[in-house]
mmCIF file of C-alpha atoms in Angstrom:
data_model
loop_
_atom_site.group_PDB
_atom_site.id
_atom_site.type_symbol
_atom_site.label_atom_id
_atom_site.label_comp_id
_atom_site.label_asym_id
_atom_site.label_seq_id
_atom_site.Cartn_x
_atom_site.Cartn_y
_atom_site.Cartn_z
ATOM 1 C CA UNK A 1 -20.885 31.951 -25.877
ATOM 2 C CA UNK A 2 -22.788 29.517 -23.660
ATOM 3 C CA UNK A 3 -26.607 29.607 -23.800
ATOM 4 C CA UNK A 4 -27.841 30.259 -20.269
ATOM 5 C CA UNK A 5 -31.322 28.733 -20.550
ATOM 6 C CA UNK A 6 -32.518 25.399 -19.356
ATOM 7 C CA UNK A 7 -33.936 22.426 -21.373
ATOM 8 C CA UNK A 8 -35.646 19.152 -20.604
ATOM 9 C CA UNK A 9 -33.987 16.552 -22.875
ATOM 10 C CA UNK A 10 -36.165 13.533 -23.638
ATOM 11 C CA UNK A 11 -34.946 10.098 -24.891
ATOM 12 C CA UNK A 12 -37.846 8.037 -26.180
ATOM 13 C CA UNK A 13 -36.777 4.410 -26.605
ATOM 14 C CA UNK A 14 -38.713 1.196 -27.403
ATOM 15 C CA UNK A 15 -38.979 0.243 -23.604
ATOM 16 C CA UNK A 16 -38.523 3.397 -21.639
ATOM 17 C CA UNK A 17 -38.806 7.222 -21.681
ATOM 18 C CA UNK A 18 -36.033 9.098 -20.061
ATOM 19 C CA UNK A 19 -36.028 12.832 -19.181
ATOM 20 C CA UNK A 20 -33.409 15.071 -17.889
ATOM 21 C CA UNK A 21 -33.404 18.691 -16.825
ATOM 22 C CA UNK A 22 -30.229 20.474 -18.042
ATOM 23 C CA UNK A 23 -28.778 23.745 -17.471
ATOM 24 C CA UNK A 24 -26.743 24.212 -20.487
ATOM 25 C CA UNK A 25 -23.230 24.513 -18.961
ATOM 26 C CA UNK A 26 -20.634 21.806 -19.672
ATOM 27 C CA UNK A 27 -19.441 19.736 -16.775
ATOM 28 C CA UNK A 28 -15.925 20.556 -15.658
ATOM 29 C CA UNK A 29 -15.205 16.749 -15.463
ATOM 30 C CA UNK A 30 -16.755 15.671 -18.850
ATOM 31 C CA UNK A 31 -17.160 18.699 -21.033
ATOM 32 C CA UNK A 32 -20.940 17.738 -21.411
ATOM 33 C CA UNK A 33 -23.915 19.302 -19.784
ATOM 34 C CA UNK A 34 -25.044 17.058 -16.786
ATOM 35 C CA UNK A 35 -28.681 16.693 -15.680
ATOM 36 C CA UNK A 36 -29.783 18.529 -12.528
ATOM 37 C CA UNK A 37 -32.713 16.044 -12.327
ATOM 38 C CA UNK A 38 -33.787 12.877 -14.175
ATOM 39 C CA UNK A 39 -36.750 10.696 -14.409
ATOM 40 C CA UNK A 40 -37.333 7.300 -16.161
ATOM 41 C CA UNK A 41 -40.735 6.050 -17.253
ATOM 42 C CA UNK A 42 -41.201 2.354 -17.742
ATOM 43 C CA UNK A 43 -44.013 0.019 -18.403
ATOM 44 C CA UNK A 44 -45.955 -1.390 -15.449
ATOM 45 C CA UNK A 45 -45.470 -4.857 -16.896
ATOM 46 C CA UNK A 46 -43.274 -6.250 -19.601
ATOM 47 C CA UNK A 47 -44.586 -5.787 -23.185
ATOM 48 C CA UNK A 48 -46.781 -2.935 -22.130
ATOM 49 C CA UNK A 49 -46.389 0.725 -23.155
ATOM 50 C CA UNK A 50 -44.685 3.145 -20.884
ATOM 51 C CA UNK A 51 -46.733 4.515 -17.993
ATOM 52 C CA UNK A 52 -46.439 8.231 -18.424
ATOM 53 C CA UNK A 53 -48.603 9.167 -15.434
ATOM 54 C CA UNK A 54 -45.619 9.773 -13.138
ATOM 55 C CA UNK A 55 -44.491 12.403 -15.468
ATOM 56 C CA UNK A 56 -46.991 14.989 -14.099
ATOM 57 C CA UNK A 57 -45.424 15.149 -10.618
ATOM 58 C CA UNK A 58 -41.801 15.366 -11.973
ATOM 59 C CA UNK A 59 -42.687 18.147 -14.294
ATOM 60 C CA UNK A 60 -44.568 20.146 -11.716
ATOM 61 C CA UNK A 61 -41.460 19.990 -9.490
ATOM 62 C CA UNK A 62 -38.957 20.417 -12.286
ATOM 63 C CA UNK A 63 -40.110 22.510 -15.178
ATOM 64 C CA UNK A 64 -40.740 26.216 -15.179
ATOM 65 C CA UNK A 65 -42.908 28.152 -17.815
ATOM 66 C CA UNK A 66 -41.172 28.438 -21.127
ATOM 67 C CA UNK A 67 -38.737 25.522 -20.634
ATOM 68 C CA UNK A 68 -38.487 23.667 -23.879
ATOM 69 C CA UNK A 69 -38.740 19.860 -24.091
ATOM 70 C CA UNK A 70 -36.524 18.518 -26.755
ATOM 71 C CA UNK A 71 -37.092 14.969 -27.890
ATOM 72 C CA UNK A 72 -35.021 12.343 -29.565
ATOM 73 C CA UNK A 73 -37.295 9.291 -30.288
ATOM 74 C CA UNK A 74 -36.995 5.874 -31.933
ATOM 75 C CA UNK A 75 -40.626 5.068 -30.959
ATOM 76 C CA UNK A 76 -43.536 6.649 -32.748
ATOM 77 C CA UNK A 77 -46.034 5.300 -30.224
ATOM 78 C CA UNK A 78 -43.915 6.529 -27.385
ATOM 79 C CA UNK A 79 -43.723 10.019 -28.895
ATOM 80 C CA UNK A 80 -47.512 10.125 -29.549
ATOM 81 C CA UNK A 81 -48.100 8.955 -25.874
ATOM 82 C CA UNK A 82 -45.994 11.831 -24.558
ATOM 83 C CA UNK A 83 -47.673 14.442 -26.818
ATOM 84 C CA UNK A 84 -51.101 13.164 -25.761
ATOM 85 C CA UNK A 85 -50.202 13.329 -22.142
ATOM 86 C CA UNK A 86 -48.725 16.779 -22.463
ATOM 87 C CA UNK A 87 -51.699 18.098 -24.496
ATOM 88 C CA UNK A 88 -54.102 16.820 -21.905
ATOM 89 C CA UNK A 89 -52.296 17.833 -18.692
ATOM 90 C CA UNK A 90 -49.532 20.409 -19.456
ATOM 91 C CA UNK A 91 -50.550 22.828 -22.200
ATOM 92 C CA UNK A 92 -47.564 25.078 -21.528
ATOM 93 C CA UNK A 93 -45.055 22.156 -21.749
ATOM 94 C CA UNK A 94 -46.835 20.832 -24.789
ATOM 95 C CA UNK A 95 -46.409 24.236 -26.682
ATOM 96 C CA UNK A 96 -42.627 24.049 -26.086
ATOM 97 C CA UNK A 97 -42.107 20.436 -27.364
ATOM 98 C CA UNK A 98 -39.591 20.045 -30.195
ATOM 99 C CA UNK A 99 -38.959 16.651 -31.804
ATOM 100 C CA UNK A 100 -35.538 16.437 -33.329
ATOM 101 C CA UNK A 101 -34.667 14.803 -36.640
ATOM 102 C CA UNK A 102 -31.405 13.231 -37.626
ATOM 103 C CA UNK A 103 -30.599 16.369 -39.696
ATOM 104 C CA UNK A 104 -30.680 18.501 -36.453
ATOM 105 C CA UNK A 105 -27.841 16.612 -34.856
ATOM 106 C CA UNK A 106 -24.472 18.399 -35.188
ATOM 107 C CA UNK A 107 -22.471 15.313 -36.374
ATOM 108 C CA UNK A 108 -21.448 14.060 -39.888
ATOM 109 C CA UNK A 109 -23.090 10.735 -40.639
ATOM 110 C CA UNK A 110 -21.062 8.401 -42.843
ATOM 111 C CA UNK A 111 -23.500 5.527 -43.092
ATOM 112 C CA UNK A 112 -25.150 4.354 -46.284
ATOM 113 C CA UNK A 113 -28.658 5.405 -45.087
ATOM 114 C CA UNK A 114 -28.178 8.428 -42.749
ATOM 115 C CA UNK A 115 -31.977 9.032 -42.322
ATOM 116 C CA UNK A 116 -32.492 5.515 -40.995
ATOM 117 C CA UNK A 117 -29.968 5.608 -38.239
ATOM 118 C CA UNK A 118 -31.682 5.608 -34.810
ATOM 119 C CA UNK A 119 -31.478 9.159 -33.519
ATOM 120 C CA UNK A 120 -30.586 7.845 -30.033
ATOM 121 C CA UNK A 121 -27.360 6.451 -31.536
ATOM 122 C CA UNK A 122 -26.537 9.764 -33.190
ATOM 123 C CA UNK A 123 -27.378 11.535 -29.906
ATOM 124 C CA UNK A 124 -24.917 9.377 -28.022
ATOM 125 C CA UNK A 125 -22.300 10.026 -30.653
ATOM 126 C CA UNK A 126 -22.704 13.783 -30.286
ATOM 127 C CA UNK A 127 -22.065 13.305 -26.583
ATOM 128 C CA UNK A 128 -19.086 11.024 -27.309
ATOM 129 C CA UNK A 129 -17.525 13.435 -29.813
ATOM 130 C CA UNK A 130 -17.669 16.111 -27.170
ATOM 131 C CA UNK A 131 -15.830 14.152 -24.522
ATOM 132 C CA UNK A 132 -13.410 12.167 -26.650
ATOM 133 C CA UNK A 133 -9.801 13.003 -26.829
ATOM 134 C CA UNK A 134 -8.817 15.315 -29.679
ATOM 135 C CA UNK A 135 -8.122 13.490 -32.980
ATOM 136 C CA UNK A 136 -8.899 10.150 -31.369
ATOM 137 C CA UNK A 137 -11.884 7.774 -32.051
ATOM 138 C CA UNK A 138 -14.597 6.609 -29.767
ATOM 139 C CA UNK A 139 -16.695 3.538 -29.407
ATOM 140 C CA UNK A 140 -20.091 4.109 -27.880
ATOM 141 C CA UNK A 141 -21.944 1.239 -26.349
ATOM 142 C CA UNK A 142 -25.662 1.663 -25.430
ATOM 143 C CA UNK A 143 -27.460 -1.072 -23.566
ATOM 144 C CA UNK A 144 -31.263 -0.986 -24.038
ATOM 145 C CA UNK A 145 -33.947 -2.972 -25.941
ATOM 146 C CA UNK A 146 -31.059 -3.421 -28.438
ATOM 147 C CA UNK A 147 -27.410 -3.106 -27.739
ATOM 148 C CA UNK A 148 -25.616 -0.893 -30.041
ATOM 149 C CA UNK A 149 -21.802 -0.699 -30.463
ATOM 150 C CA UNK A 150 -21.003 2.342 -32.618
ATOM 151 C CA UNK A 151 -17.838 4.024 -33.892
ATOM 152 C CA UNK A 152 -17.125 7.686 -33.789
ATOM 153 C CA UNK A 153 -14.167 8.552 -36.074
ATOM 154 C CA UNK A 154 -11.060 10.374 -35.091
ATOM 155 C CA UNK A 155 -12.560 13.302 -36.974
ATOM 156 C CA UNK A 156 -15.746 13.225 -34.930
ATOM 157 C CA UNK A 157 -18.147 11.617 -37.462
ATOM 158 C CA UNK A 158 -20.613 8.792 -36.882
ATOM 159 C CA UNK A 159 -19.110 5.866 -38.867
ATOM 160 C CA UNK A 160 -21.682 3.258 -38.228
ATOM 161 C CA UNK A 161 -21.660 0.217 -35.913
ATOM 162 C CA UNK A 162 -23.471 -3.009 -34.845
ATOM 163 C CA UNK A 163 -26.821 -3.771 -33.346
ATOM 164 C CA UNK A 164 -27.694 -6.884 -31.352
ATOM 165 C CA UNK A 165 -30.568 -7.930 -29.061
ATOM 166 C CA UNK A 166 -30.585 -6.307 -25.584
ATOM 167 C CA UNK A 167 -30.381 -8.577 -22.600
ATOM 168 C CA UNK A 168 -33.998 -8.073 -21.777
ATOM 169 C CA UNK A 169 -34.974 -8.641 -25.432
ATOM 170 C CA UNK A 170 -33.027 -11.974 -25.503
ATOM 171 C CA UNK A 171 -34.612 -13.074 -22.172
ATOM 172 C CA UNK A 172 -38.143 -12.504 -23.627
ATOM 173 C CA UNK A 173 -37.271 -14.323 -26.872
ATOM 174 C CA UNK A 174 -35.890 -17.409 -25.029
ATOM 175 C CA UNK A 175 -39.119 -17.741 -23.026
ATOM 176 C CA UNK A 176 -41.418 -17.091 -25.979
ATOM 177 C CA UNK A 177 -39.671 -19.357 -28.490
ATOM 178 C CA UNK A 178 -39.252 -22.454 -26.210
ATOM 179 C CA UNK A 179 -41.664 -24.738 -24.436
ATOM 180 C CA UNK A 180 -39.857 -25.138 -21.043
ATOM 181 C CA UNK A 181 -37.554 -22.241 -20.467
ATOM 182 C CA UNK A 182 -38.869 -19.927 -17.924
ATOM 183 C CA UNK A 183 -39.221 -16.067 -18.087
ATOM 184 C CA UNK A 184 -36.344 -14.605 -15.997
ATOM 185 C CA UNK A 185 -35.623 -11.050 -14.890
ATOM 186 C CA UNK A 186 -32.425 -10.176 -16.807
ATOM 187 C CA UNK A 187 -29.348 -9.329 -14.815
ATOM 188 C CA UNK A 188 -28.974 -5.877 -16.276
ATOM 189 C CA UNK A 189 -28.024 -4.021 -13.210
ATOM 190 C CA UNK A 190 -26.082 -4.913 -10.028
ATOM 191 C CA UNK A 191 -23.856 -7.819 -9.240
ATOM 192 C CA UNK A 192 -22.830 -9.892 -12.207
ATOM 193 C CA UNK A 193 -24.155 -13.568 -12.081
ATOM 194 C CA UNK A 194 -22.070 -16.687 -11.608
ATOM 195 C CA UNK A 195 -21.083 -18.177 -14.954
ATOM 196 C CA UNK A 196 -22.020 -21.663 -13.834
ATOM 197 C CA UNK A 197 -25.806 -21.513 -12.970
ATOM 198 C CA UNK A 198 -27.107 -24.113 -10.572
ATOM 199 C CA UNK A 199 -30.634 -24.028 -11.909
ATOM 200 C CA UNK A 200 -32.267 -23.159 -15.256
ATOM 201 C CA UNK A 201 -33.125 -19.653 -14.356
ATOM 202 C CA UNK A 202 -29.533 -18.801 -13.130
ATOM 203 C CA UNK A 203 -28.056 -20.584 -16.347
ATOM 204 C CA UNK A 204 -30.218 -18.277 -18.507
ATOM 205 C CA UNK A 205 -29.055 -15.215 -16.497
ATOM 206 C CA UNK A 206 -25.475 -16.325 -16.862
ATOM 207 C CA UNK A 207 -25.866 -16.789 -20.575
ATOM 208 C CA UNK A 208 -27.570 -13.507 -21.053
ATOM 209 C CA UNK A 209 -25.082 -11.479 -19.047
ATOM 210 C CA UNK A 210 -21.761 -13.035 -20.068
ATOM 211 C CA UNK A 211 -22.898 -13.515 -23.619
ATOM 212 C CA UNK A 212 -23.599 -9.790 -23.838
ATOM 213 C CA UNK A 213 -20.159 -9.056 -22.342
ATOM 214 C CA UNK A 214 -18.384 -11.414 -24.741
ATOM 215 C CA UNK A 215 -20.209 -10.071 -27.827
ATOM 216 C CA UNK A 216 -19.571 -6.483 -26.893
ATOM 217 C CA UNK A 217 -15.951 -7.138 -26.173
ATOM 218 C CA UNK A 218 -15.516 -8.954 -29.554
ATOM 219 C CA UNK A 219 -17.182 -6.005 -31.319
ATOM 220 C CA UNK A 220 -14.897 -3.557 -29.620
ATOM 221 C CA UNK A 221 -11.936 -5.614 -30.804
ATOM 222 C CA UNK A 222 -13.321 -5.721 -34.352
ATOM 223 C CA UNK A 223 -13.939 -1.902 -34.348
ATOM 224 C CA UNK A 224 -10.503 -1.345 -33.025
ATOM 225 C CA UNK A 225 -8.909 -3.162 -36.089
ATOM 226 C CA UNK A 226 -7.854 -0.578 -38.536
ATOM 227 C CA UNK A 227 -7.825 2.377 -36.011
ATOM 228 C CA UNK A 228 -4.588 4.312 -35.892
ATOM 229 C CA UNK A 229 -5.161 5.410 -32.330
ATOM 230 C CA UNK A 230 -6.725 3.462 -29.465
ATOM 231 C CA UNK A 231 -10.364 4.444 -28.877
ATOM 232 C CA UNK A 232 -11.970 5.798 -25.873
ATOM 233 C CA UNK A 233 -14.905 3.409 -24.905
ATOM 234 C CA UNK A 234 -18.057 5.072 -23.488
ATOM 235 C CA UNK A 235 -20.879 2.956 -22.031
ATOM 236 C CA UNK A 236 -24.423 4.082 -21.457
ATOM 237 C CA UNK A 237 -27.949 2.795 -21.150
ATOM 238 C CA UNK A 238 -29.448 0.174 -18.893
ATOM 239 C CA UNK A 239 -26.342 -1.291 -17.442
ATOM 240 C CA UNK A 240 -24.084 -0.800 -14.425
ATOM 241 C CA UNK A 241 -20.563 0.505 -13.734
ATOM 242 C CA UNK A 242 -19.539 -3.120 -12.911
ATOM 243 C CA UNK A 243 -20.547 -4.338 -16.354
ATOM 244 C CA UNK A 244 -18.837 -1.436 -18.045
ATOM 245 C CA UNK A 245 -15.546 -2.252 -16.282
ATOM 246 C CA UNK A 246 -15.743 -5.887 -17.707
ATOM 247 C CA UNK A 247 -15.496 -4.377 -21.195
ATOM 248 C CA UNK A 248 -12.013 -2.806 -20.667
ATOM 249 C CA UNK A 249 -8.950 -3.805 -22.666
ATOM 250 C CA UNK A 250 -5.222 -3.441 -22.587
ATOM 251 C CA UNK A 251 -4.965 -0.306 -24.793
ATOM 252 C CA UNK A 252 -8.220 1.566 -24.257
ATOM 253 C CA UNK A 253 -10.137 3.097 -21.374
ATOM 254 C CA UNK A 254 -13.902 2.624 -20.579
ATOM 255 C CA UNK A 255 -16.088 5.318 -19.104
ATOM 256 C CA UNK A 256 -19.580 4.734 -17.787
ATOM 257 C CA UNK A 257 -21.744 7.712 -18.695
ATOM 258 C CA UNK A 258 -25.391 6.866 -17.874
ATOM 259 C CA UNK A 259 -26.889 10.060 -19.282
ATOM 260 C CA UNK A 260 -24.914 10.224 -22.594
ATOM 261 C CA UNK A 261 -27.894 10.218 -24.948
ATOM 262 C CA UNK A 262 -29.699 12.860 -22.862
ATOM 263 C CA UNK A 263 -26.549 15.002 -22.760
ATOM 264 C CA UNK A 264 -26.286 14.633 -26.594
ATOM 265 C CA UNK A 265 -29.790 15.864 -26.936
ATOM 266 C CA UNK A 266 -29.222 18.837 -24.676
ATOM 267 C CA UNK A 267 -25.948 19.622 -26.479
ATOM 268 C CA UNK A 268 -27.814 19.581 -29.813
ATOM 269 C CA UNK A 269 -30.333 22.041 -28.505
ATOM 270 C CA UNK A 270 -27.603 24.253 -27.272
ATOM 271 C CA UNK A 271 -26.036 24.204 -30.807
ATOM 272 C CA UNK A 272 -29.393 24.919 -32.465
ATOM 273 C CA UNK A 273 -30.022 27.914 -30.240
ATOM 274 C CA UNK A 274 -26.557 29.510 -30.691
#
């Protein structure tokens, strides 16, 4: 029986905090709950902590008394910043805050160190396991501060994966570790850059973007080796549908699901409340 309440799912990453209001009913298209409203909190400047001040207006417009906030976090400072803000401005919301642990997520974890896997990776895998075809594996790609390329087995277990620097992280490193290369805004969203840059900044954008595409495609191919059935590939995070389409292959489909982690958090809360 479906739980009829609502929940605010919270994804606290190293660079951003994302929140989504969910009415816990599965989408007819995906089988996952989909957010009725979302907000993303980001730093005012690169390298700074997230600015949580815009959260007040969003909560005032979105949340009703008694609505739980359920958090999946990979950033202890981000979690503390959210707690401090809610304690200072939203006592009712603070009282309903629940921070998930890896053990809360309804998915088998086959890695060597299950407690050390980022909970955002597991939440995305929970969402992927819900929408994947029966008895078929899935590969989950999450673009963020890091890019993760993870495998969900045909049985629905989190099998592990690969972690590489995110596009923005690589851009910052190039500028910080060289004398002459400029800081550039990474081409995370929107139109893909030309592969042949006509100036240094455009050459960096090309390398960041097409390098990420190539690395992820290679990891998909490596993950694909040894699988009996073709995987369904799900792309989420700070990227665009255009980039997701570039990751397609001859024997697998790619779906762009921007709220996969939040949906996995909401689905987890749904399971815990059953």
